[in-house]
């Protein structure tokens, strides 16, 4: 029994939602890059969209970002949130 099994509990990571999902309105580029199908370039577009248009109101707004279509959205819709 080692204490290292609780490695994730000591971090106070406010960027992820309590559900463990990625919050589109606060996620860093590194966090967005962890989403399936989202690389650094699309992650940057998400951040740029957020900067220019304000926070996402609903997860469907993500489809307004260039490069994110229905198929990609379907892959990640269950692991993203807006808060």
PDB file of N, CA, C and O in Angstrom:
ATOM      1  N   UNK A   1       0.839  -1.216   0.000  1.00  0.00           N
ATOM      2  CA  UNK A   1       0.000   0.000   0.000  1.00  0.00           C
ATOM      3  C   UNK A   1       0.865   1.253   0.000  1.00  0.00           C
ATOM      4  O   UNK A   1       1.510   1.543   0.994  1.00  0.00           O
ATOM      5  N   UNK A   2       0.865   1.938  -1.103  1.00  0.00           N
ATOM      6  CA  UNK A   2       1.649   3.167  -1.170  1.00  0.00           C
ATOM      7  C   UNK A   2       0.725   4.363  -1.305  1.00  0.00           C
ATOM      8  O   UNK A   2      -0.395   4.253  -1.788  1.00  0.00           O
ATOM      9  N   UNK A   3       1.228   5.516  -0.913  1.00  0.00           N
ATOM     10  CA  UNK A   3       0.439   6.740  -0.984  1.00  0.00           C
ATOM     11  C   UNK A   3       0.320   7.253  -2.414  1.00  0.00           C
ATOM     12  O   UNK A   3      -0.505   8.089  -2.696  1.00  0.00           O
ATOM     13  N   UNK A   4       1.141   6.744  -3.306  1.00  0.00           N
ATOM     14  CA  UNK A   4       1.141   7.245  -4.674  1.00  0.00           C
ATOM     15  C   UNK A   4      -0.119   6.844  -5.446  1.00  0.00           C
ATOM     16  O   UNK A   4      -0.368   7.369  -6.514  1.00  0.00           O
ATOM     17  N   UNK A   5      -0.917   5.965  -4.908  1.00  0.00           N
ATOM     18  CA  UNK A   5      -2.140   5.576  -5.602  1.00  0.00           C
ATOM     19  C   UNK A   5      -3.156   6.712  -5.615  1.00  0.00           C
ATOM     20  O   UNK A   5      -4.102   6.694  -6.371  1.00  0.00           O
ATOM     21  N   UNK A   6      -2.944   7.715  -4.782  1.00  0.00           N
ATOM     22  CA  UNK A   6      -3.863   8.854  -4.729  1.00  0.00           C
ATOM     23  C   UNK A   6      -3.267  10.068  -5.434  1.00  0.00           C
ATOM     24  O   UNK A   6      -3.530  11.188  -5.064  1.00  0.00           O
ATOM     25  N   UNK A   7      -2.467   9.847  -6.450  1.00  0.00           N
ATOM     26  CA  UNK A   7      -1.718  10.932  -7.081  1.00  0.00           C
ATOM     27  C   UNK A   7      -2.606  12.042  -7.636  1.00  0.00           C
ATOM     28  O   UNK A   7      -2.234  13.191  -7.607  1.00  0.00           O
ATOM     29  N   UNK A   8      -3.777  11.719  -8.136  1.00  0.00           N
ATOM     30  CA  UNK A   8      -4.627  12.742  -8.730  1.00  0.00           C
ATOM     31  C   UNK A   8      -5.426  13.550  -7.741  1.00  0.00           C
ATOM     32  O   UNK A   8      -5.977  14.583  -8.082  1.00  0.00           O
ATOM     33  N   UNK A   9      -5.497  13.126  -6.499  1.00  0.00           N
ATOM     34  CA  UNK A   9      -6.372  13.808  -5.547  1.00  0.00           C
ATOM     35  C   UNK A   9      -5.736  15.035  -4.930  1.00  0.00           C
ATOM     36  O   UNK A   9      -6.427  15.883  -4.418  1.00  0.00           O
ATOM     37  N   UNK A  10      -4.426  15.158  -4.989  1.00  0.00           N
ATOM     38  CA  UNK A  10      -3.778  16.305  -4.361  1.00  0.00           C
ATOM     39  C   UNK A  10      -3.736  17.521  -5.274  1.00  0.00           C
ATOM     40  O   UNK A  10      -3.513  18.620  -4.811  1.00  0.00           O
ATOM     41  N   UNK A  11      -3.949  17.343  -6.551  1.00  0.00           N
ATOM     42  CA  UNK A  11      -3.934  18.471  -7.466  1.00  0.00           C
ATOM     43  C   UNK A  11      -5.242  19.248  -7.363  1.00  0.00           C
ATOM     44  O   UNK A  11      -6.308  18.666  -7.301  1.00  0.00           O
ATOM     45  N   UNK A  12      -5.135  20.564  -7.362  1.00  0.00           N
ATOM     46  CA  UNK A  12      -6.340  21.377  -7.406  1.00  0.00           C
ATOM     47  C   UNK A  12      -6.470  21.914  -8.824  1.00  0.00           C
ATOM     48  O   UNK A  12      -6.066  23.018  -9.126  1.00  0.00           O
ATOM     49  N   UNK A  13      -6.984  21.096  -9.688  1.00  0.00           N
ATOM     50  CA  UNK A  13      -7.099  21.447 -11.098  1.00  0.00           C
ATOM     51  C   UNK A  13      -8.490  21.991 -11.357  1.00  0.00           C
ATOM     52  O   UNK A  13      -9.454  21.256 -11.415  1.00  0.00           O
ATOM     53  N   UNK A  14      -8.595  23.305 -11.501  1.00  0.00           N
ATOM     54  CA  UNK A  14      -9.891  23.935 -11.697  1.00  0.00           C
ATOM     55  C   UNK A  14     -10.295  23.967 -13.163  1.00  0.00           C
ATOM     56  O   UNK A  14     -11.384  24.398 -13.487  1.00  0.00           O
ATOM     57  N   UNK A  15      -9.417  23.517 -14.045  1.00  0.00           N
ATOM     58  CA  UNK A  15      -9.729  23.589 -15.465  1.00  0.00           C
ATOM     59  C   UNK A  15     -10.650  22.465 -15.914  1.00  0.00           C
ATOM     60  O   UNK A  15     -11.385  22.608 -16.870  1.00  0.00           O
ATOM     61  N   UNK A  16     -10.600  21.364 -15.220  1.00  0.00           N
ATOM     62  CA  UNK A  16     -11.496  20.265 -15.570  1.00  0.00           C
ATOM     63  C   UNK A  16     -12.753  20.348 -14.714  1.00  0.00           C
ATOM     64  O   UNK A  16     -12.704  20.739 -13.554  1.00  0.00           O
ATOM     65  N   UNK A  17     -13.855  19.989 -15.298  1.00  0.00           N
ATOM     66  CA  UNK A  17     -15.115  20.005 -14.577  1.00  0.00           C
ATOM     67  C   UNK A  17     -15.092  18.923 -13.500  1.00  0.00           C
ATOM     68  O   UNK A  17     -14.337  17.967 -13.604  1.00  0.00           O
ATOM     69  N   UNK A  18     -15.933  19.061 -12.486  1.00  0.00           N
ATOM     70  CA  UNK A  18     -15.975  18.053 -11.421  1.00  0.00           C
ATOM     71  C   UNK A  18     -16.248  16.651 -11.934  1.00  0.00           C
ATOM     72  O   UNK A  18     -15.868  15.675 -11.318  1.00  0.00           O
ATOM     73  N   UNK A  19     -16.871  16.546 -13.071  1.00  0.00           N
ATOM     74  CA  UNK A  19     -17.207  15.247 -13.640  1.00  0.00           C
ATOM     75  C   UNK A  19     -16.014  14.612 -14.334  1.00  0.00           C
ATOM     76  O   UNK A  19     -16.117  13.510 -14.844  1.00  0.00           O
ATOM     77  N   UNK A  20     -14.877  15.313 -14.394  1.00  0.00           N
ATOM     78  CA  UNK A  20     -13.715  14.805 -15.096  1.00  0.00           C
ATOM     79  C   UNK A  20     -13.723  15.154 -16.570  1.00  0.00           C
ATOM     80  O   UNK A  20     -12.847  14.763 -17.315  1.00  0.00           O
ATOM     81  N   UNK A  21     -14.713  15.917 -16.979  1.00  0.00           N
ATOM     82  CA  UNK A  21     -14.812  16.323 -18.378  1.00  0.00           C
ATOM     83  C   UNK A  21     -14.017  17.599 -18.603  1.00  0.00           C
ATOM     84  O   UNK A  21     -13.744  18.341 -17.672  1.00  0.00           O
ATOM     85  N   UNK A  22     -13.667  17.850 -19.841  1.00  0.00           N
ATOM     86  CA  UNK A  22     -12.921  19.051 -20.197  1.00  0.00           C
ATOM     87  C   UNK A  22     -13.908  20.209 -20.386  1.00  0.00           C
ATOM     88  O   UNK A  22     -14.851  20.111 -21.167  1.00  0.00           O
ATOM     89  N   UNK A  23     -13.664  21.299 -19.665  1.00  0.00           N
ATOM     90  CA  UNK A  23     -14.496  22.492 -19.797  1.00  0.00           C
ATOM     91  C   UNK A  23     -13.958  23.329 -20.958  1.00  0.00           C
ATOM     92  O   UNK A  23     -12.852  23.850 -20.895  1.00  0.00           O
ATOM     93  N   UNK A  24     -14.752  23.455 -22.004  1.00  0.00           N
ATOM     94  CA  UNK A  24     -14.320  24.174 -23.200  1.00  0.00           C
ATOM     95  C   UNK A  24     -13.997  25.634 -22.918  1.00  0.00           C
ATOM     96  O   UNK A  24     -13.214  26.243 -23.637  1.00  0.00           O
ATOM     97  N   UNK A  25     -14.581  26.207 -21.890  1.00  0.00           N
ATOM     98  CA  UNK A  25     -14.396  27.630 -21.610  1.00  0.00           C
ATOM     99  C   UNK A  25     -13.143  27.936 -20.799  1.00  0.00           C
ATOM    100  O   UNK A  25     -12.757  29.090 -20.700  1.00  0.00           O
ATOM    101  N   UNK A  26     -12.519  26.923 -20.217  1.00  0.00           N
ATOM    102  CA  UNK A  26     -11.326  27.181 -19.406  1.00  0.00           C
ATOM    103  C   UNK A  26     -10.150  26.286 -19.768  1.00  0.00           C
ATOM    104  O   UNK A  26      -9.062  26.475 -19.239  1.00  0.00           O
ATOM    105  N   UNK A  27     -10.351  25.329 -20.646  1.00  0.00           N
ATOM    106  CA  UNK A  27      -9.301  24.357 -20.958  1.00  0.00           C
ATOM    107  C   UNK A  27      -8.090  25.016 -21.610  1.00  0.00           C
ATOM    108  O   UNK A  27      -8.224  25.924 -22.431  1.00  0.00           O
ATOM    109  N   UNK A  28      -6.925  24.528 -21.244  1.00  0.00           N
ATOM    110  CA  UNK A  28      -5.692  24.974 -21.879  1.00  0.00           C
ATOM    111  C   UNK A  28      -5.502  24.217 -23.187  1.00  0.00           C
ATOM    112  O   UNK A  28      -6.178  23.212 -23.445  1.00  0.00           O
ATOM    113  N   UNK A  29      -4.559  24.675 -23.978  1.00  0.00           N
ATOM    114  CA  UNK A  29      -4.252  23.986 -25.228  1.00  0.00           C
ATOM    115  C   UNK A  29      -3.825  22.549 -24.955  1.00  0.00           C
ATOM    116  O   UNK A  29      -4.244  21.628 -25.661  1.00  0.00           O
ATOM    117  N   UNK A  30      -3.049  22.338 -23.910  1.00  0.00           N
ATOM    118  CA  UNK A  30      -2.596  20.988 -23.569  1.00  0.00           C
ATOM    119  C   UNK A  30      -3.776  20.086 -23.221  1.00  0.00           C
ATOM    120  O   UNK A  30      -3.810  18.914 -23.604  1.00  0.00           O
ATOM    121  N   UNK A  31      -4.768  20.623 -22.520  1.00  0.00           N
ATOM    122  CA  UNK A  31      -5.943  19.816 -22.176  1.00  0.00           C
ATOM    123  C   UNK A  31      -6.784  19.521 -23.408  1.00  0.00           C
ATOM    124  O   UNK A  31      -7.257  18.399 -23.583  1.00  0.00           O
ATOM    125  N   UNK A  32      -6.980  20.513 -24.261  1.00  0.00           N
ATOM    126  CA  UNK A  32      -7.750  20.289 -25.486  1.00  0.00           C
ATOM    127  C   UNK A  32      -7.067  19.255 -26.367  1.00  0.00           C
ATOM    128  O   UNK A  32      -7.720  18.444 -27.013  1.00  0.00           O
ATOM    129  N   UNK A  33      -5.752  19.254 -26.353  1.00  0.00           N
ATOM    130  CA  UNK A  33      -4.975  18.319 -27.165  1.00  0.00           C
ATOM    131  C   UNK A  33      -5.171  16.874 -26.711  1.00  0.00           C
ATOM    132  O   UNK A  33      -4.907  15.946 -27.467  1.00  0.00           O
ATOM    133  N   UNK A  34      -5.663  16.670 -25.496  1.00  0.00           N
ATOM    134  CA  UNK A  34      -5.909  15.305 -25.012  1.00  0.00           C
ATOM    135  C   UNK A  34      -7.218  14.738 -25.551  1.00  0.00           C
ATOM    136  O   UNK A  34      -7.452  13.534 -25.447  1.00  0.00           O
ATOM    137  N   UNK A  35      -8.064  15.562 -26.114  1.00  0.00           N
ATOM    138  CA  UNK A  35      -9.334  15.088 -26.660  1.00  0.00           C
ATOM    139  C   UNK A  35      -9.082  14.321 -27.954  1.00  0.00           C
ATOM    140  O   UNK A  35      -8.249  14.724 -28.762  1.00  0.00           O
ATOM    141  N   UNK A  36      -9.827  13.223 -28.171  1.00  0.00           N
ATOM    142  CA  UNK A  36      -9.648  12.453 -29.410  1.00  0.00           C
ATOM    143  C   UNK A  36      -9.949  13.300 -30.639  1.00  0.00           C
ATOM    144  O   UNK A  36     -10.971  13.969 -30.695  1.00  0.00           O
ATOM    145  N   UNK A  37      -9.042  13.297 -31.584  1.00  0.00           N
ATOM    146  CA  UNK A  37      -9.263  14.019 -32.834  1.00  0.00           C
ATOM    147  C   UNK A  37      -8.936  15.499 -32.773  1.00  0.00           C
ATOM    148  O   UNK A  37      -8.977  16.187 -33.781  1.00  0.00           O
ATOM    149  N   UNK A  38      -8.617  16.003 -31.592  1.00  0.00           N
ATOM    150  CA  UNK A  38      -8.283  17.419 -31.439  1.00  0.00           C
ATOM    151  C   UNK A  38      -6.783  17.524 -31.245  1.00  0.00           C
ATOM    152  O   UNK A  38      -6.247  17.112 -30.235  1.00  0.00           O
ATOM    153  N   UNK A  39      -6.101  18.070 -32.213  1.00  0.00           N
ATOM    154  CA  UNK A  39      -4.658  18.279 -32.093  1.00  0.00           C
ATOM    155  C   UNK A  39      -4.381  19.712 -31.692  1.00  0.00           C
ATOM    156  O   UNK A  39      -5.284  20.464 -31.325  1.00  0.00           O
ATOM    157  N   UNK A  40      -3.136  20.088 -31.785  1.00  0.00           N
ATOM    158  CA  UNK A  40      -2.733  21.430 -31.379  1.00  0.00           C
ATOM    159  C   UNK A  40      -3.384  22.511 -32.243  1.00  0.00           C
ATOM    160  O   UNK A  40      -3.791  23.554 -31.738  1.00  0.00           O
ATOM    161  N   UNK A  41      -3.520  22.256 -33.546  1.00  0.00           N
ATOM    162  CA  UNK A  41      -4.070  23.304 -34.417  1.00  0.00           C
ATOM    163  C   UNK A  41      -5.558  23.525 -34.160  1.00  0.00           C
ATOM    164  O   UNK A  41      -6.010  24.672 -34.061  1.00  0.00           O
ATOM    165  N   UNK A  42      -6.336  22.472 -34.017  1.00  0.00           N
ATOM    166  CA  UNK A  42      -7.767  22.650 -33.729  1.00  0.00           C
ATOM    167  C   UNK A  42      -7.938  23.163 -32.301  1.00  0.00           C
ATOM    168  O   UNK A  42      -8.803  24.003 -32.033  1.00  0.00           O
ATOM    169  N   UNK A  43      -7.100  22.689 -31.393  1.00  0.00           N
ATOM    170  CA  UNK A  43      -7.149  23.207 -30.020  1.00  0.00           C
ATOM    171  C   UNK A  43      -6.940  24.712 -29.988  1.00  0.00           C
ATOM    172  O   UNK A  43      -7.631  25.434 -29.281  1.00  0.00           O
ATOM    173  N   UNK A  44      -5.986  25.184 -30.790  1.00  0.00           N
ATOM    174  CA  UNK A  44      -5.737  26.624 -30.852  1.00  0.00           C
ATOM    175  C   UNK A  44      -6.930  27.355 -31.453  1.00  0.00           C
ATOM    176  O   UNK A  44      -7.277  28.452 -31.015  1.00  0.00           O
ATOM    177  N   UNK A  45      -7.584  26.750 -32.434  1.00  0.00           N
ATOM    178  CA  UNK A  45      -8.777  27.375 -33.023  1.00  0.00           C
ATOM    179  C   UNK A  45      -9.900  27.493 -31.989  1.00  0.00           C
ATOM    180  O   UNK A  45     -10.652  28.455 -31.998  1.00  0.00           O
ATOM    181  N   UNK A  46     -10.011  26.483 -31.124  1.00  0.00           N
ATOM    182  CA  UNK A  46     -11.026  26.530 -30.058  1.00  0.00           C
ATOM    183  C   UNK A  46     -10.726  27.705 -29.132  1.00  0.00           C
ATOM    184  O   UNK A  46     -11.622  28.480 -28.780  1.00  0.00           O
ATOM    185  N   UNK A  47      -9.475  27.854 -28.755  1.00  0.00           N
ATOM    186  CA  UNK A  47      -9.082  28.963 -27.872  1.00  0.00           C
ATOM    187  C   UNK A  47      -9.302  30.300 -28.573  1.00  0.00           C
ATOM    188  O   UNK A  47      -9.817  31.253 -27.981  1.00  0.00           O
ATOM    189  N   UNK A  48      -8.935  30.378 -29.858  1.00  0.00           N
ATOM    190  CA  UNK A  48      -9.130  31.618 -30.611  1.00  0.00           C
ATOM    191  C   UNK A  48     -10.609  31.964 -30.710  1.00  0.00           C
ATOM    192  O   UNK A  48     -11.001  33.128 -30.555  1.00  0.00           O
ATOM    193  N   UNK A  49     -11.450  30.964 -30.967  1.00  0.00           N
ATOM    194  CA  UNK A  49     -12.895  31.190 -31.041  1.00  0.00           C
ATOM    195  C   UNK A  49     -13.404  31.738 -29.714  1.00  0.00           C
ATOM    196  O   UNK A  49     -14.160  32.704 -29.670  1.00  0.00           O
ATOM    197  N   UNK A  50     -12.962  31.126 -28.629  1.00  0.00           N
ATOM    198  CA  UNK A  50     -13.377  31.531 -27.287  1.00  0.00           C
ATOM    199  C   UNK A  50     -12.944  32.969 -26.999  1.00  0.00           C
ATOM    200  O   UNK A  50     -13.695  33.746 -26.417  1.00  0.00           O
ATOM    201  N   UNK A  51     -11.748  33.331 -27.443  1.00  0.00           N
ATOM    202  CA  UNK A  51     -11.226  34.676 -27.230  1.00  0.00           C
ATOM    203  C   UNK A  51     -12.032  35.703 -28.020  1.00  0.00           C
ATOM    204  O   UNK A  51     -12.356  36.774 -27.510  1.00  0.00           O
ATOM    205  N   UNK A  52     -12.379  35.372 -29.244  1.00  0.00           N
ATOM    206  CA  UNK A  52     -13.069  36.308 -30.123  1.00  0.00           C
ATOM    207  C   UNK A  52     -14.568  36.396 -29.841  1.00  0.00           C
ATOM    208  O   UNK A  52     -15.173  37.450 -30.009  1.00  0.00           O
ATOM    209  N   UNK A  53     -15.187  35.286 -29.418  1.00  0.00           N
ATOM    210  CA  UNK A  53     -16.640  35.233 -29.300  1.00  0.00           C
ATOM    211  C   UNK A  53     -17.145  35.083 -27.870  1.00  0.00           C
ATOM    212  O   UNK A  53     -18.349  35.013 -27.661  1.00  0.00           O
ATOM    213  N   UNK A  54     -16.250  34.973 -26.920  1.00  0.00           N
ATOM    214  CA  UNK A  54     -16.671  34.741 -25.546  1.00  0.00           C
ATOM    215  C   UNK A  54     -16.867  33.257 -25.287  1.00  0.00           C
ATOM    216  O   UNK A  54     -16.619  32.420 -26.154  1.00  0.00           O
ATOM    217  N   UNK A  55     -17.299  32.954 -24.089  1.00  0.00           N
ATOM    218  CA  UNK A  55     -17.458  31.557 -23.690  1.00  0.00           C
ATOM    219  C   UNK A  55     -18.467  30.823 -24.553  1.00  0.00           C
ATOM    220  O   UNK A  55     -19.430  31.421 -25.052  1.00  0.00           O
ATOM    221  N   UNK A  56     -18.240  29.524 -24.683  1.00  0.00           N
ATOM    222  CA  UNK A  56     -19.212  28.665 -25.342  1.00  0.00           C
ATOM    223  C   UNK A  56     -20.443  28.588 -24.447  1.00  0.00           C
ATOM    224  O   UNK A  56     -20.326  28.426 -23.238  1.00  0.00           O
ATOM    225  N   UNK A  57     -21.625  28.705 -25.030  1.00  0.00           N
ATOM    226  CA  UNK A  57     -22.873  28.641 -24.261  1.00  0.00           C
ATOM    227  C   UNK A  57     -23.348  27.202 -24.095  1.00  0.00           C
ATOM    228  O   UNK A  57     -23.950  26.838 -23.110  1.00  0.00           O
ATOM    229  N   UNK A  58     -23.111  26.392 -25.122  1.00  0.00           N
ATOM    230  CA  UNK A  58     -23.477  24.970 -25.080  1.00  0.00           C
ATOM    231  C   UNK A  58     -22.433  24.209 -25.879  1.00  0.00           C
ATOM    232  O   UNK A  58     -21.741  24.796 -26.702  1.00  0.00           O
ATOM    233  N   UNK A  59     -22.323  22.913 -25.607  1.00  0.00           N
ATOM    234  CA  UNK A  59     -21.260  22.163 -26.274  1.00  0.00           C
ATOM    235  C   UNK A  59     -21.441  22.141 -27.790  1.00  0.00           C
ATOM    236  O   UNK A  59     -20.474  22.063 -28.522  1.00  0.00           O
ATOM    237  N   UNK A  60     -22.672  22.246 -28.261  1.00  0.00           N
ATOM    238  CA  UNK A  60     -22.927  22.263 -29.712  1.00  0.00           C
ATOM    239  C   UNK A  60     -22.237  23.435 -30.404  1.00  0.00           C
ATOM    240  O   UNK A  60     -21.956  23.376 -31.598  1.00  0.00           O
ATOM    241  N   UNK A  61     -21.975  24.521 -29.648  1.00  0.00           N
ATOM    242  CA  UNK A  61     -21.296  25.675 -30.236  1.00  0.00           C
ATOM    243  C   UNK A  61     -19.904  25.323 -30.730  1.00  0.00           C
ATOM    244  O   UNK A  61     -19.350  26.026 -31.565  1.00  0.00           O
ATOM    245  N   UNK A  62     -19.356  24.229 -30.235  1.00  0.00           N
ATOM    246  CA  UNK A  62     -18.027  23.803 -30.666  1.00  0.00           C
ATOM    247  C   UNK A  62     -17.991  23.551 -32.170  1.00  0.00           C
ATOM    248  O   UNK A  62     -16.967  23.738 -32.815  1.00  0.00           O
ATOM    249  N   UNK A  63     -19.135  23.177 -32.746  1.00  0.00           N
ATOM    250  CA  UNK A  63     -19.187  22.900 -34.182  1.00  0.00           C
ATOM    251  C   UNK A  63     -19.011  24.160 -35.023  1.00  0.00           C
ATOM    252  O   UNK A  63     -18.784  24.078 -36.218  1.00  0.00           O
ATOM    253  N   UNK A  64     -19.069  25.323 -34.389  1.00  0.00           N
ATOM    254  CA  UNK A  64     -18.831  26.576 -35.105  1.00  0.00           C
ATOM    255  C   UNK A  64     -17.350  26.799 -35.363  1.00  0.00           C
ATOM    256  O   UNK A  64     -16.975  27.653 -36.155  1.00  0.00           O
ATOM    257  N   UNK A  65     -16.502  26.044 -34.680  1.00  0.00           N
ATOM    258  CA  UNK A  65     -15.053  26.167 -34.852  1.00  0.00           C
ATOM    259  C   UNK A  65     -14.644  25.427 -36.126  1.00  0.00           C
ATOM    260  O   UNK A  65     -15.047  24.279 -36.331  1.00  0.00           O
ATOM    261  N   UNK A  66     -13.860  26.096 -36.956  1.00  0.00           N
ATOM    262  CA  UNK A  66     -13.415  25.495 -38.215  1.00  0.00           C
ATOM    263  C   UNK A  66     -12.649  24.214 -37.933  1.00  0.00           C
ATOM    264  O   UNK A  66     -11.770  24.171 -37.090  1.00  0.00           O
ATOM    265  N   UNK A  67     -13.024  23.141 -38.626  1.00  0.00           N
ATOM    266  CA  UNK A  67     -12.355  21.857 -38.457  1.00  0.00           C
ATOM    267  C   UNK A  67     -13.109  20.875 -37.577  1.00  0.00           C
ATOM    268  O   UNK A  67     -12.731  19.725 -37.477  1.00  0.00           O
ATOM    269  N   UNK A  68     -14.174  21.344 -36.940  1.00  0.00           N
ATOM    270  CA  UNK A  68     -14.953  20.449 -36.083  1.00  0.00           C
ATOM    271  C   UNK A  68     -16.320  20.239 -36.722  1.00  0.00           C
ATOM    272  O   UNK A  68     -17.154  21.137 -36.745  1.00  0.00           O
ATOM    273  N   UNK A  69     -16.490  19.054 -37.259  1.00  0.00           N
ATOM    274  CA  UNK A  69     -17.752  18.698 -37.884  1.00  0.00           C
ATOM    275  C   UNK A  69     -18.529  17.741 -37.005  1.00  0.00           C
ATOM    276  O   UNK A  69     -18.140  17.459 -35.863  1.00  0.00           O
ATOM    277  N   UNK A  70     -19.611  17.232 -37.543  1.00  0.00           N
ATOM    278  CA  UNK A  70     -20.475  16.340 -36.769  1.00  0.00           C
ATOM    279  C   UNK A  70     -19.750  15.087 -36.291  1.00  0.00           C
ATOM    280  O   UNK A  70     -19.928  14.653 -35.158  1.00  0.00           O
ATOM    281  N   UNK A  71     -18.942  14.490 -37.160  1.00  0.00           N
ATOM    282  CA  UNK A  71     -18.269  13.236 -36.793  1.00  0.00           C
ATOM    283  C   UNK A  71     -17.308  13.448 -35.626  1.00  0.00           C
ATOM    284  O   UNK A  71     -17.308  12.671 -34.660  1.00  0.00           O
ATOM    285  N   UNK A  72     -16.507  14.487 -35.695  1.00  0.00           N
ATOM    286  CA  UNK A  72     -15.568  14.774 -34.616  1.00  0.00           C
ATOM    287  C   UNK A  72     -16.317  15.148 -33.340  1.00  0.00           C
ATOM    288  O   UNK A  72     -15.973  14.700 -32.246  1.00  0.00           O
ATOM    289  N   UNK A  73     -17.354  15.945 -33.482  1.00  0.00           N
ATOM    290  CA  UNK A  73     -18.151  16.335 -32.323  1.00  0.00           C
ATOM    291  C   UNK A  73     -18.736  15.111 -31.625  1.00  0.00           C
ATOM    292  O   UNK A  73     -18.736  15.021 -30.401  1.00  0.00           O
ATOM    293  N   UNK A  74     -19.226  14.153 -32.407  1.00  0.00           N
ATOM    294  CA  UNK A  74     -19.794  12.929 -31.832  1.00  0.00           C
ATOM    295  C   UNK A  74     -18.765  12.164 -30.998  1.00  0.00           C
ATOM    296  O   UNK A  74     -19.105  11.559 -29.996  1.00  0.00           O
ATOM    297  N   UNK A  75     -17.492  12.212 -31.415  1.00  0.00           N
ATOM    298  CA  UNK A  75     -16.430  11.513 -30.680  1.00  0.00           C
ATOM    299  C   UNK A  75     -16.177  12.122 -29.309  1.00  0.00           C
ATOM    300  O   UNK A  75     -15.808  11.413 -28.376  1.00  0.00           O
ATOM    301  N   UNK A  76     -16.344  13.431 -29.189  1.00  0.00           N
ATOM    302  CA  UNK A  76     -15.927  14.097 -27.946  1.00  0.00           C
ATOM    303  C   UNK A  76     -17.070  14.669 -27.120  1.00  0.00           C
ATOM    304  O   UNK A  76     -16.843  15.125 -26.004  1.00  0.00           O
ATOM    305  N   UNK A  77     -18.292  14.623 -27.620  1.00  0.00           N
ATOM    306  CA  UNK A  77     -19.396  15.301 -26.936  1.00  0.00           C
ATOM    307  C   UNK A  77     -19.636  14.803 -25.509  1.00  0.00           C
ATOM    308  O   UNK A  77     -20.115  15.561 -24.670  1.00  0.00           O
ATOM    309  N   UNK A  78     -19.286  13.562 -25.233  1.00  0.00           N
ATOM    310  CA  UNK A  78     -19.533  13.017 -23.893  1.00  0.00           C
ATOM    311  C   UNK A  78     -18.408  13.321 -22.908  1.00  0.00           C
ATOM    312  O   UNK A  78     -18.529  13.002 -21.723  1.00  0.00           O
ATOM    313  N   UNK A  79     -17.324  13.929 -23.389  1.00  0.00           N
ATOM    314  CA  UNK A  79     -16.220  14.225 -22.476  1.00  0.00           C
ATOM    315  C   UNK A  79     -15.902  15.718 -22.407  1.00  0.00           C
ATOM    316  O   UNK A  79     -14.863  16.119 -21.901  1.00  0.00           O
ATOM    317  N   UNK A  80     -16.834  16.549 -22.910  1.00  0.00           N
ATOM    318  CA  UNK A  80     -16.661  17.993 -22.822  1.00  0.00           C
ATOM    319  C   UNK A  80     -17.879  18.610 -22.144  1.00  0.00           C
ATOM    320  O   UNK A  80     -18.976  18.056 -22.185  1.00  0.00           O
ATOM    321  N   UNK A  81     -17.649  19.760 -21.524  1.00  0.00           N
ATOM    322  CA  UNK A  81     -18.739  20.520 -20.894  1.00  0.00           C
ATOM    323  C   UNK A  81     -18.474  22.000 -21.104  1.00  0.00           C
ATOM    324  O   UNK A  81     -17.364  22.401 -21.459  1.00  0.00           O
ATOM    325  N   UNK A  82     -19.488  22.817 -20.885  1.00  0.00           N
ATOM    326  CA  UNK A  82     -19.314  24.261 -20.794  1.00  0.00           C
ATOM    327  C   UNK A  82     -19.868  24.689 -19.437  1.00  0.00           C
ATOM    328  O   UNK A  82     -20.925  24.217 -19.019  1.00  0.00           O
ATOM    329  N   UNK A  83     -19.121  25.539 -18.755  1.00  0.00           N
ATOM    330  CA  UNK A  83     -19.550  26.001 -17.437  1.00  0.00           C
ATOM    331  C   UNK A  83     -19.332  27.474 -17.309  1.00  0.00           C
ATOM    332  O   UNK A  83     -18.465  28.030 -17.922  1.00  0.00           O
TER     333      UNK A  83
END
